[in-house]
XYZ file of C-alpha atoms in Angstrom:
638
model
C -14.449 21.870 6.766
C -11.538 23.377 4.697
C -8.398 20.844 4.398
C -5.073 22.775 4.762
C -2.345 20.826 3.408
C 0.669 23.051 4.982
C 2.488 23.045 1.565
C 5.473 25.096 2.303
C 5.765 27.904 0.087
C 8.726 28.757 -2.585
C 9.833 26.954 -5.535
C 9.184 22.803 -5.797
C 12.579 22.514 -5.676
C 13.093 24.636 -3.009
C 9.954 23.208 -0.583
C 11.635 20.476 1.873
C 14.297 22.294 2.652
C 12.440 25.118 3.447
C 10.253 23.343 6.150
C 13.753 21.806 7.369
C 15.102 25.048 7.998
C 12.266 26.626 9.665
C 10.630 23.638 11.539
C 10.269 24.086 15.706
C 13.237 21.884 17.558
C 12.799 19.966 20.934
C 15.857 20.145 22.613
C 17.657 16.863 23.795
C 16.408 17.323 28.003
C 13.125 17.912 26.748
C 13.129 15.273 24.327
C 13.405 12.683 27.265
C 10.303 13.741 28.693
C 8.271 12.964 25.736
C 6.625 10.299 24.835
C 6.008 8.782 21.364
C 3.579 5.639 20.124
C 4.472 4.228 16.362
C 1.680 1.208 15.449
C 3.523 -0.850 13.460
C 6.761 -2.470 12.791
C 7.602 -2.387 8.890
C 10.156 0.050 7.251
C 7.771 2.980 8.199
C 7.115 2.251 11.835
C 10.657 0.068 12.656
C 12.696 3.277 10.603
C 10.151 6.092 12.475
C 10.857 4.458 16.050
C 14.089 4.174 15.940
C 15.015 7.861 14.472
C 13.154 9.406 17.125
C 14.168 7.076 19.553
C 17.951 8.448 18.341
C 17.086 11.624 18.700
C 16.206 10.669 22.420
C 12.263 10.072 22.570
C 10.495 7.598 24.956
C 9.480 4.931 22.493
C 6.727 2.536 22.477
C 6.555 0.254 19.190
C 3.577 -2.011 18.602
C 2.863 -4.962 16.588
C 0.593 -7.876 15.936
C 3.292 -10.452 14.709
C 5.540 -12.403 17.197
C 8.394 -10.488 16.046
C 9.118 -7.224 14.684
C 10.741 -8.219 11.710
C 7.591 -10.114 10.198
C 6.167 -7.534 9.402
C 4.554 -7.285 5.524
C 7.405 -5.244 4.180
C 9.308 -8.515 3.535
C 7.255 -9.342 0.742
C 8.332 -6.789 -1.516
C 10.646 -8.149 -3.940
C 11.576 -6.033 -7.512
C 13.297 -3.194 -5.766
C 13.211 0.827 -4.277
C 13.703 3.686 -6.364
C 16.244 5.899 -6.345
C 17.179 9.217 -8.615
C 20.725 8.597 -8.549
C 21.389 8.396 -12.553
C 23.857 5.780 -12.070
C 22.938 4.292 -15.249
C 23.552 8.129 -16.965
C 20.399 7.432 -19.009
C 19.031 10.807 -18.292
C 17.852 10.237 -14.946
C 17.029 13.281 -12.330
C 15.008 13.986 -9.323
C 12.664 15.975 -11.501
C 12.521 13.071 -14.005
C 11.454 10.967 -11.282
C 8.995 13.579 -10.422
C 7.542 13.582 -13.197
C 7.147 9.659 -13.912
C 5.264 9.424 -9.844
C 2.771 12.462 -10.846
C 2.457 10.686 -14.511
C 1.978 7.212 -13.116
C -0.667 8.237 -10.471
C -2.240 9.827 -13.503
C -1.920 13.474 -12.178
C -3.860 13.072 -8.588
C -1.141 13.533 -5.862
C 0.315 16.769 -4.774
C 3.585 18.109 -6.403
C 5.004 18.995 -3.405
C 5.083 15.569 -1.785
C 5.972 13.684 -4.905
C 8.724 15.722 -5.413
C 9.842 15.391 -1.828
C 10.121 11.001 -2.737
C 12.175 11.863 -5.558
C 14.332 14.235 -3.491
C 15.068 12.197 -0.651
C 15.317 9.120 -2.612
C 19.192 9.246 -2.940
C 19.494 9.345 0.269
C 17.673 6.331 0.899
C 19.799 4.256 -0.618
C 23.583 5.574 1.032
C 21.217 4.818 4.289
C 20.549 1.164 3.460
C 24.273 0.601 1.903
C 25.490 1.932 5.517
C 23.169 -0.646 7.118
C 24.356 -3.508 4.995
C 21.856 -4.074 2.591
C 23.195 -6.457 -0.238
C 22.385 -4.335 -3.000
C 22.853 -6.227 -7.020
C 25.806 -4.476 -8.089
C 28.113 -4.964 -11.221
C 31.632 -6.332 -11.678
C 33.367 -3.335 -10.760
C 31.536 -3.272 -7.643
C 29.270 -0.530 -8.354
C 25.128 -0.530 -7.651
C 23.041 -2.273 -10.110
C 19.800 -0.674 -11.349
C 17.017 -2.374 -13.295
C 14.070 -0.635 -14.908
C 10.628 -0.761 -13.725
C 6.883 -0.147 -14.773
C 5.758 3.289 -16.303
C 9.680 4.426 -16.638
C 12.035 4.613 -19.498
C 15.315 4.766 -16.695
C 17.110 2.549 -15.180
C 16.517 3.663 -11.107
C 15.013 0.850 -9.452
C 18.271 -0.446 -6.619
C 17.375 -4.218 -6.025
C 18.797 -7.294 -3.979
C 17.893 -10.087 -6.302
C 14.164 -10.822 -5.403
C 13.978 -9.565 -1.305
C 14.574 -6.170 -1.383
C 11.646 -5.623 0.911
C 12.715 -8.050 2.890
C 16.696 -6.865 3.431
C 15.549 -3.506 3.862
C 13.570 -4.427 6.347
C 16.608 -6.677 8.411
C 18.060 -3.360 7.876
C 15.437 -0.635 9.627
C 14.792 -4.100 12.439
C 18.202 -4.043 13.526
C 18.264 0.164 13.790
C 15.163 -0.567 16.242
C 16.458 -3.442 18.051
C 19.551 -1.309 18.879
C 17.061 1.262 20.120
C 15.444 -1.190 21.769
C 18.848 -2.952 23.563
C 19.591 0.904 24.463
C 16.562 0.878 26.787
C 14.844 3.985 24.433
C 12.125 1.707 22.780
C 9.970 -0.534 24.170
C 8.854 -2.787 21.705
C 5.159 -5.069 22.264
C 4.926 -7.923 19.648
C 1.938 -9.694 19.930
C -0.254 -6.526 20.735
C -3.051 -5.210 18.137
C -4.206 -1.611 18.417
C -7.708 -1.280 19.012
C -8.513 2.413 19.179
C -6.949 5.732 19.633
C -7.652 7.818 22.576
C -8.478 11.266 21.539
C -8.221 14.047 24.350
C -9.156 17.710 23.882
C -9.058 16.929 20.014
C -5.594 15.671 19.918
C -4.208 11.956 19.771
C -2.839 10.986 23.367
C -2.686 7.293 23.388
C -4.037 4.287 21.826
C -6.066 1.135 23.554
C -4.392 -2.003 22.209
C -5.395 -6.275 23.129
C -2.728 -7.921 23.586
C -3.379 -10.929 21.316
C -1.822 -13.896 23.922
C -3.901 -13.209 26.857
C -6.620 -11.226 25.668
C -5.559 -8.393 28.121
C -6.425 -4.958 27.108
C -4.273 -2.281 27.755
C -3.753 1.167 28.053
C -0.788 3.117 26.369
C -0.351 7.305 26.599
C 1.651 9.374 24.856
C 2.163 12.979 23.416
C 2.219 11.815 19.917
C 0.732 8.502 18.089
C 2.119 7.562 15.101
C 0.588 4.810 12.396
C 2.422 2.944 10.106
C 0.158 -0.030 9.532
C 0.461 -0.804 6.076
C -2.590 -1.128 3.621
C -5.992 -2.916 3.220
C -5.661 -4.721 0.301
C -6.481 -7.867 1.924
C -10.021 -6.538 1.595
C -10.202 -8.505 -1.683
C -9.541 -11.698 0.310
C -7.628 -12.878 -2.396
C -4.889 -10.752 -2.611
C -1.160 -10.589 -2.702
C -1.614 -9.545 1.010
C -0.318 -11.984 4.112
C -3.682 -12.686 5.986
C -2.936 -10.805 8.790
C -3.310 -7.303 6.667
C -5.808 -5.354 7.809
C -7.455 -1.720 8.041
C -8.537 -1.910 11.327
C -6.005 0.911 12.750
C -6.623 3.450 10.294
C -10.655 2.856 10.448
C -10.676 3.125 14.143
C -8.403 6.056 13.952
C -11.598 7.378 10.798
C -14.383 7.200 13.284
C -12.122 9.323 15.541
C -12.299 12.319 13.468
C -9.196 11.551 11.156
C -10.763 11.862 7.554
C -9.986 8.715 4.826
C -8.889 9.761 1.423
C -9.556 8.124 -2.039
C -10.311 4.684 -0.557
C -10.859 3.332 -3.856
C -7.936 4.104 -5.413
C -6.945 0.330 -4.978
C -4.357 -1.677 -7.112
C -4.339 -4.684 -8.798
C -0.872 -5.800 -9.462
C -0.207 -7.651 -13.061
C 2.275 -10.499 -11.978
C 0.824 -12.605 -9.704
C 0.347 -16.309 -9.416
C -3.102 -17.300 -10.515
C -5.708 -18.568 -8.860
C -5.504 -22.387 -8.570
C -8.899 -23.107 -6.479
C -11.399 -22.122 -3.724
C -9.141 -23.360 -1.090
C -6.587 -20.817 -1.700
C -6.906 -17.683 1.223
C -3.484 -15.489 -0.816
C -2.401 -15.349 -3.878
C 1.946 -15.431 -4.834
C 3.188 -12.143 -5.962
C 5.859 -12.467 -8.611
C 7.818 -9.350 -8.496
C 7.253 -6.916 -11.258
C 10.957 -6.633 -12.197
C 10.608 -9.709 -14.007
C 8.773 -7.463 -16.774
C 12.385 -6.167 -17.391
C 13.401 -9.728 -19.197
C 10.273 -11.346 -19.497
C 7.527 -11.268 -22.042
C 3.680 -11.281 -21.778
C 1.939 -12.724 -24.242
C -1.280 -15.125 -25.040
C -2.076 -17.324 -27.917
C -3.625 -15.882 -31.348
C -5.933 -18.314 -31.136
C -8.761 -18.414 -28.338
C -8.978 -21.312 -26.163
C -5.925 -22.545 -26.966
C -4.852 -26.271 -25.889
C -0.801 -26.631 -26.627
C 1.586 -26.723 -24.079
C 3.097 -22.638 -24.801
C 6.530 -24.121 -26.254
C 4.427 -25.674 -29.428
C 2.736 -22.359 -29.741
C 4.663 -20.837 -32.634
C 5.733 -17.345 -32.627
C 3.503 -16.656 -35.401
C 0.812 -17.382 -33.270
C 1.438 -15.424 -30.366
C 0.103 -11.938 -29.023
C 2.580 -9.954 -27.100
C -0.339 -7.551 -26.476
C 1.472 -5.468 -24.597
C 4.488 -4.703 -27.150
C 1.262 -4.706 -29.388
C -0.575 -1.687 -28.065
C 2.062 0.292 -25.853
C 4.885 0.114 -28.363
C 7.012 3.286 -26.305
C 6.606 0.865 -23.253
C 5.736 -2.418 -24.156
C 5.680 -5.156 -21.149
C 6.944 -2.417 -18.574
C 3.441 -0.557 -19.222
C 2.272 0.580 -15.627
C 0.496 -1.387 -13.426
C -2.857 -0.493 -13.685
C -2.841 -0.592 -17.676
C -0.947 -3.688 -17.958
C -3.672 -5.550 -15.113
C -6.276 -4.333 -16.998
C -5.047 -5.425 -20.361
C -4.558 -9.190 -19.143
C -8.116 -8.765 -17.841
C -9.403 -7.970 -21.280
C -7.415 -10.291 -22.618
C -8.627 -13.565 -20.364
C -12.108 -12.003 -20.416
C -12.046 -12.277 -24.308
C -11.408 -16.452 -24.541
C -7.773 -16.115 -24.397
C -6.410 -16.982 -20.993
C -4.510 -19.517 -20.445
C -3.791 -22.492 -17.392
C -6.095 -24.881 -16.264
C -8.886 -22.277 -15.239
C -8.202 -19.914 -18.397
C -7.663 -16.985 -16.026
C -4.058 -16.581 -16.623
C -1.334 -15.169 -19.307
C 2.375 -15.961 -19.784
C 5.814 -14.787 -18.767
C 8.134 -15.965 -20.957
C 12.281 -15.847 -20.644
C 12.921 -17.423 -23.327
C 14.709 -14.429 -26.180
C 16.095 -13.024 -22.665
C 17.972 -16.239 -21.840
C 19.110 -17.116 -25.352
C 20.266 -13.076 -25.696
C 21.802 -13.102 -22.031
C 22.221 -16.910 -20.668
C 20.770 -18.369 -17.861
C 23.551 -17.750 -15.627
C 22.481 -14.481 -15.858
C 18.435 -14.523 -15.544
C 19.629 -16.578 -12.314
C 21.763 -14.036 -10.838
C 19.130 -11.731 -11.325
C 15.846 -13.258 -10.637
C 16.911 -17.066 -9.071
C 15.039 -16.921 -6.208
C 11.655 -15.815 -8.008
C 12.916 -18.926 -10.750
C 12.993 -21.047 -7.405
C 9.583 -20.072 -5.612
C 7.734 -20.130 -9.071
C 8.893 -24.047 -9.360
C 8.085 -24.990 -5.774
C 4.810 -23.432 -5.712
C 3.700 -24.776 -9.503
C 6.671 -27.404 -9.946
C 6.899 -25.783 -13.843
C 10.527 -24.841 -14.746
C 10.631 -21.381 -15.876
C 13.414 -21.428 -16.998
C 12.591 -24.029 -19.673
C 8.566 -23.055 -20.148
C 6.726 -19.723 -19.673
C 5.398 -18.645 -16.245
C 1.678 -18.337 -15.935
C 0.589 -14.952 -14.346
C -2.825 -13.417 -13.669
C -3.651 -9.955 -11.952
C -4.356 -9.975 -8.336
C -5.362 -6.993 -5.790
C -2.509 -5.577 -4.280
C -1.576 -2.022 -2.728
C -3.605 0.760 -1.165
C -3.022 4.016 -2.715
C -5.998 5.335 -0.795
C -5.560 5.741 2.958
C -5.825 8.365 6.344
C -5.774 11.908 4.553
C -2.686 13.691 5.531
C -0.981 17.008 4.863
C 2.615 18.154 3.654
C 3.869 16.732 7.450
C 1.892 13.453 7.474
C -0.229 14.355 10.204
C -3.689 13.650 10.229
C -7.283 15.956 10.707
C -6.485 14.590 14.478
C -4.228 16.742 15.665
C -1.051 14.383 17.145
C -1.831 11.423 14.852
C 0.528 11.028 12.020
C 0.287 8.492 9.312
C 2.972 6.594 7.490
C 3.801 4.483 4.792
C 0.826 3.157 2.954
C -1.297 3.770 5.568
C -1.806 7.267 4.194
C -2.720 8.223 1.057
C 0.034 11.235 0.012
C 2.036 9.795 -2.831
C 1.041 7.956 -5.095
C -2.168 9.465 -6.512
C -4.254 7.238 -8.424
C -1.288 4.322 -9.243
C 1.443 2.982 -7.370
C 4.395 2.665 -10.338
C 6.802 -0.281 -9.045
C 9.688 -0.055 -6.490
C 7.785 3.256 -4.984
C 5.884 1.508 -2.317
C 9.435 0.489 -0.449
C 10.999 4.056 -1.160
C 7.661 6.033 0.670
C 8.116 3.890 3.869
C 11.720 4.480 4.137
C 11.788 8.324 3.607
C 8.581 8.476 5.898
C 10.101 6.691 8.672
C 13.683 7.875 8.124
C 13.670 11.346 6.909
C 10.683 13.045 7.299
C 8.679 11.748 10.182
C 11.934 13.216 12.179
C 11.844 16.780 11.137
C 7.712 16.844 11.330
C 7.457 15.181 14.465
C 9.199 17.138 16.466
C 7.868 20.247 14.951
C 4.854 18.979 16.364
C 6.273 18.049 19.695
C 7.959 21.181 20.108
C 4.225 22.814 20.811
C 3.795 20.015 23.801
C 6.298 20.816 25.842
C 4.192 22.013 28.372
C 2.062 19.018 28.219
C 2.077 16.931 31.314
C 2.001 13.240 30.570
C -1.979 12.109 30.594
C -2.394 9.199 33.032
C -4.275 6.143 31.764
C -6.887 6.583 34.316
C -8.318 9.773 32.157
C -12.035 9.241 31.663
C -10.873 9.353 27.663
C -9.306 6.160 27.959
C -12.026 4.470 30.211
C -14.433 5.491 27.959
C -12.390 4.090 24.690
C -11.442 0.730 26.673
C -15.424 0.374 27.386
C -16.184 0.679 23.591
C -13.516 -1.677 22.765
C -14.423 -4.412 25.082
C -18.294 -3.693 24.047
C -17.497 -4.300 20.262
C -15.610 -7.655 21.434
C -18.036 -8.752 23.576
C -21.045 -8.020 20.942
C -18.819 -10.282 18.320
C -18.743 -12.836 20.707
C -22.352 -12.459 21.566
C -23.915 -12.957 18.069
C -23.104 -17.226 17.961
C -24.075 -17.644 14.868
C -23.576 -20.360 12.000
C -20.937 -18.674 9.504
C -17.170 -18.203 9.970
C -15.357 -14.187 9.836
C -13.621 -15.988 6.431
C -17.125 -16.769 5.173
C -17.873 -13.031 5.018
C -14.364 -11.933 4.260
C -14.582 -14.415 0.814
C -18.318 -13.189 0.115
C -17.319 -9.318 0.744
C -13.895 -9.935 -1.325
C -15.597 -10.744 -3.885
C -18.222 -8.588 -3.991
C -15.772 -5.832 -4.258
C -13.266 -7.819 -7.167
C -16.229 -7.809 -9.021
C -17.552 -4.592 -8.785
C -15.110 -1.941 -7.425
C -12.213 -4.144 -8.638
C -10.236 -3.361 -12.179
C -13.062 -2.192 -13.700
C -16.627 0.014 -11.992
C -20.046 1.000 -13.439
C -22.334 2.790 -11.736
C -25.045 0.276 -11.768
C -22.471 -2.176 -10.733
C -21.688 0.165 -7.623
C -25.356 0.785 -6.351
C -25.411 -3.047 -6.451
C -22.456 -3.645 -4.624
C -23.109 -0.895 -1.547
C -26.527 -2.418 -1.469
C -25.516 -6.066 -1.188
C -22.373 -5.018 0.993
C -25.141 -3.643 3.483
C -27.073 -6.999 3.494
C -23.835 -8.741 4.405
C -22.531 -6.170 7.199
C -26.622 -6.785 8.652
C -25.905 -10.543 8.220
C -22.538 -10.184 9.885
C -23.753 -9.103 12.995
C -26.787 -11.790 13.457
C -24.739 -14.711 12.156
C -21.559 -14.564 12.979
C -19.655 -17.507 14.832
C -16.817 -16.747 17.121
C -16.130 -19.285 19.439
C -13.840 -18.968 22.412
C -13.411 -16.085 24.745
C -12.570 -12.598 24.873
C -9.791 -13.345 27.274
C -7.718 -15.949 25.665
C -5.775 -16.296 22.575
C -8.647 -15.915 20.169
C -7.609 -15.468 16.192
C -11.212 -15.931 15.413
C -11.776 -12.860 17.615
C -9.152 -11.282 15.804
C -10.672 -11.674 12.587
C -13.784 -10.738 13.677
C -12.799 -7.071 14.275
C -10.756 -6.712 11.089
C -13.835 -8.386 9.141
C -16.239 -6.032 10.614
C -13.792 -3.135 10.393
C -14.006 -4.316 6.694
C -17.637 -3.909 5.792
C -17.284 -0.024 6.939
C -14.068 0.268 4.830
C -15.534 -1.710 1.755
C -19.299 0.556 1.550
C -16.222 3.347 1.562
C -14.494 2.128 -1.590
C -17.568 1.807 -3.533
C -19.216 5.246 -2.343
C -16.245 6.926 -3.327
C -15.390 5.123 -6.699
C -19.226 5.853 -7.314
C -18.637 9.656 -6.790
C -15.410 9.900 -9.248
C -17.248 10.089 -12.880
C -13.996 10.222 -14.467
C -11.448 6.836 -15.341
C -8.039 7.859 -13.721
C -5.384 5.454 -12.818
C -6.601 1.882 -10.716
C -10.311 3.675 -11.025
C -11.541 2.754 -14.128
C -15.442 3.238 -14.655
C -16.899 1.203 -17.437
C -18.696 4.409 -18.578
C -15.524 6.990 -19.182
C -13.137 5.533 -21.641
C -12.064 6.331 -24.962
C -13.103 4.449 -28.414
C -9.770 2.629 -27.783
C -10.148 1.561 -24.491
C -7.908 3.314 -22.497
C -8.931 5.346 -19.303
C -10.529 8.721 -19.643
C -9.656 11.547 -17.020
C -11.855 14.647 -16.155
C -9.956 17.044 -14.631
C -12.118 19.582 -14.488
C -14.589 18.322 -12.431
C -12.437 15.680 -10.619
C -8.712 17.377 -10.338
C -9.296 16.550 -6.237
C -8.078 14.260 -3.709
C -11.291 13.043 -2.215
C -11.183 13.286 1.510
C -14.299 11.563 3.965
C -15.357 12.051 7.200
C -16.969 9.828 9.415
C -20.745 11.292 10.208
C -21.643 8.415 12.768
C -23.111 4.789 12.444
C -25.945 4.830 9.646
C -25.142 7.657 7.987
C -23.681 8.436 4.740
C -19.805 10.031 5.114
C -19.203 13.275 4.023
C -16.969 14.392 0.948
C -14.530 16.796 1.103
C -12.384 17.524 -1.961
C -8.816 18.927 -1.796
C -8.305 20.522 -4.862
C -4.866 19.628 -6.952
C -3.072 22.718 -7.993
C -0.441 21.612 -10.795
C 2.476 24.735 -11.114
C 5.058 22.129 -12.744
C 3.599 19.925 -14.451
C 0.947 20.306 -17.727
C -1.581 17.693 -17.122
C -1.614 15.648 -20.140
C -3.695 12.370 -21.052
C -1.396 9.786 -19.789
C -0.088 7.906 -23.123
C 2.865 5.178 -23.162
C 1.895 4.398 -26.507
């Protein structure tokens, strides 16, 4: 199988608008007569439904949460990028460019990369149209604040909830949509398969999660924007409800998975506090802009951090990534406060922590204004550990965080399944091998918003002549009989252990393992004791209650199970990767110093599986990275 990518041709610069102006149109009276399906209500799904429901598309939103607006883009906090050189610190979209393809340690594709730094701009004269509170200075213009793995200012923020005012922003597009009678929106129902006819996507089988019902939905065009899977790590910055389920079931319908273990563990989270704990507390990453990360000199160190003279302090970071210091990226900076608490010098209760400290910022700025920037974080920080940080250091630790890896899709985000597009983190296109900060809320805008419009109805243009399927198709009996088989088997087993028994054993398994750091003895390990727990899974699992009832055991289940699959994935693939690039770091390929060690000739690929059927190993199949614009360099911020 040969992956074609559709990468228009011409210059980089010249790419997007060449698809634009030569993409197939659906005109408005045929538009009417089609029929679209978006999975998922975040600023991917809520921004793609209501475009195309604009454009005047029969829409059909889905989601799990009671409302629309819950959805897991409100917990972003730092910001969304934007190439606008407001600053005039040397900013550009090719800049921009450039830092993405840097930060993901060359292993994305130019084309799409450049396409986030092109439409970026207009991301944000979107979201100031919509309301969106942006920071701005006393003269009333934007405010920008610098994130990891950049030397710009280009990160647009509103204080500490830009994910979340973004989102009020795409939920109110789609609720006008959905008061105009052109979406119909379904809280409260979880997509359980995808109904594949004549080898395109036609529909999708979904339980609605109140009354157990399941349903059939049809449609010329299925589009998921589901979010990622870190939640695989159990404890994770993740709500609970995260999941993978969507995207797997969509994988063992012929849609291939790419570079599932490009995973990432974000550096400013709350730590751990005890077993009871099912998420950790993300502290946003724009912090790093005023705050400093440092551990005592001295290993297992007892003072409070205020009697810790600066003498006697390691700003490690500043230390060993002098061009960058504490806004190192992600991946580097997690793994140097793992070293760091691995080596005796953690700090906290447990030892498995580091500290944030305002301090030089306040006495340079004031606290009047670290408040106006960060107050909120300041605020949720005390409530949650009842520490002033303000007056004493916050305490942060690394926790799993964002899925880089995801469906494989080409230049139009569609799928190996012809029909079924992919959005937002649920794909992989972006990002290569490390998210860098304030990205992650800038790909689900310009998916939803500006390109899902233009590739969607190229698409659609070459249905036309598709009749609407009906829901009594033998595809859809058949996928509604495998559903309810797979419930009624989970159901079935009645055994001793709870779905968050396995989901703790598996997350850790997999923090352990195929977490900041991989080995290939650590690997074999982990597929081979992952296998033990998927057999133990399915002969000891308790589920109590019924298939037709509110059930969030039930629920579980199928995510947990869905899990297993995902998590043998993760390891297989960061087992085939001998190379350190990015969030994959093997134990085996580093330099004398320490840092990650790249081989691009043997692994300048995006890593693409496909499903081969229950019990047997999936199937690799590289899509090689072709770099025009870019010299791939060994990525320094030293």
């Amino acid at each position: 199988m040969e992956l074609n990518a559709k990468i228009p041709p011409g210059p980089l610069k010249d790419k997007w608008s060449f698809y634009k102006d030569h993409a197939k149109l659906v005109n408005p009276a045929n538009r009417k007569k089609m029929d679209v399906i978006v999975i998922g209500t975040g600023l991917a799904g809520s921004a793609a439904a209501a475009s195309l429901a604009e454009m005047g598309y029969n829409v059909k939103s889905f989601c799990f949460q009671d409302s629309a607006r819950r959805a897991h883009s409100v917990a972003a906090q730092g910001g969304v990028n934007a190439a606008k050189n407001y600053k005039n610190d040397g900013d550009s979209v090719y800049r921009m460019f450039y830092d993405t393809i840097k930060g993901g340690d060359f292993r994305s594709r130019e084309a799409n990369v450049y396409r986030l730094a092109e439409c970026s701009a207009q991301l944000i004269d979107q979201a100031v149209a919509q309301g969106v509170p942006f920071g701005r200075e006393y003269g009333g213009y934007l405010n920008n604040r610098s994130f990891g793995g950049v030397q710009v200012s280009r990160t647009f923020y509103a204080r500490g909830q830009t994910g979340q005012q973004l989102l009020l922003g795409s939920y109110q597009a789609l609720m006008r949509q959905v008061a105009a009678k052109t979406v119909k929106l379904y809280t409260r129902h979880e997509m359980l398969d995808v109904v594949v006819i004549d080898g395109k996507a036609r529909g999708v089988i979904v339980r609605n999660l109140d009354t157990g019902e399941i349903e059939r939905h049809s449609a010329h065009t299925v589009i998921l924007a589901t979010g990622g899977f870190g939640k695989i790590y159990y404890l994770s910055t993740l709500a609970m409800g995260c999941n993978a389920s969507a995207i797997w079931r969509a994988h063992k319908k012929g849609a291939l998975m790419a570079c599932p273990s490009w995973t990432q563990v974000h550096p400013t989270s709350l730590p751990q506090s005890g077993d009871y704990q099912s998420k950790l507390t993300l502290m946003s990453e724009s912090l790093r802009n005023d705050g400093r990360i440092w551990v005592p000199l001295k290993p297992s160190e007892n003072r409070k951090p205020n009697d810790i003279p600066e003498s006697e302090r390691d700003y490690y970071l500043e230390r060993r990534y002098p061009a960058f210091g504490n806004l190192a990226p992600r991946d580097i900076s997690s793994r140097a406060a793992k070293e760091r608490i691995d080596a005796g010098f953690g700090v906290g209760p447990q030892r498995n922590a580091v500290y944030l400290d305002f301090s030089k910022a306040i006495k340079e700025q004031g606290k009047g204004r670290i408040k106006e920037k960060y107050g909120n974080l300041f605020d949720m920080y005390r409530k949650i550990t009842a520490t002033d940080a303000y007056v004493e250091p916050m305490m942060i630790s690394p926790a799993a965080h964002f899925s880089m890896g995801g469906l494989w899709v080409d230049y139009e985000l569609m799928t190996t399944i012809p029909g079924l597009f992919a959005l937002g983190e649920a794909n992989f296109a972006d990002h290569g091998a490390n998210r860098l900060g304030a990205n992650s809320l800038l790909q689900a805008c310009v998916d939803g918003y500006f390109i899902a419009p233009y590739t969607v109805s190229n698409y659609l243009a070459g249905e036309i002549k598709s009749e609407r399927v009906p829901i009594d198709h033998q595809a859809f009996i058949d996928a509604e009989v495998q559903v309810r088989a797979q419930l009624s088997k989970l159901l079935e087993i009645n055994g001793t252990k709870t779905a968050d028994y396995f989901h703790k054993t598996l997350g850790k398994l997999l923090y352990d393992y195929c977490g900041l750091s991989r080995s290939k003895e650590g690997l074999i390990h982990a597929i081979n004791e992952i296998k033990k727990l998927r057999a133990d899974f399915y002969k000891d699992l308790k589920v109590p209650g019924d298939e037709d009832e509110m059930n969030g055991e039930l629920e579980k289940a199928g995510r947990i199970g869905d899990y297993l699959e995902v998590a043998e994935l993760m390891c297989l693939d960061a087992l085939t990767r001998d190379e350190s690039c990015g969030a994959h770091f093997r134990e085996e390929y580093q330099t004398p110093e320490g840092e990650a060690l790249r081989n691009d000739e043997k692994f300048c690929f995006v890593s693409a599986w496909k499903w081969r059927g229950e019990g047997q190993e999936e199937l690799l199949i590289p899509e090689p990275l072709h770099f025009e614009n870019v010299e791939l360099a060994v990525r320094s911020y030293k």
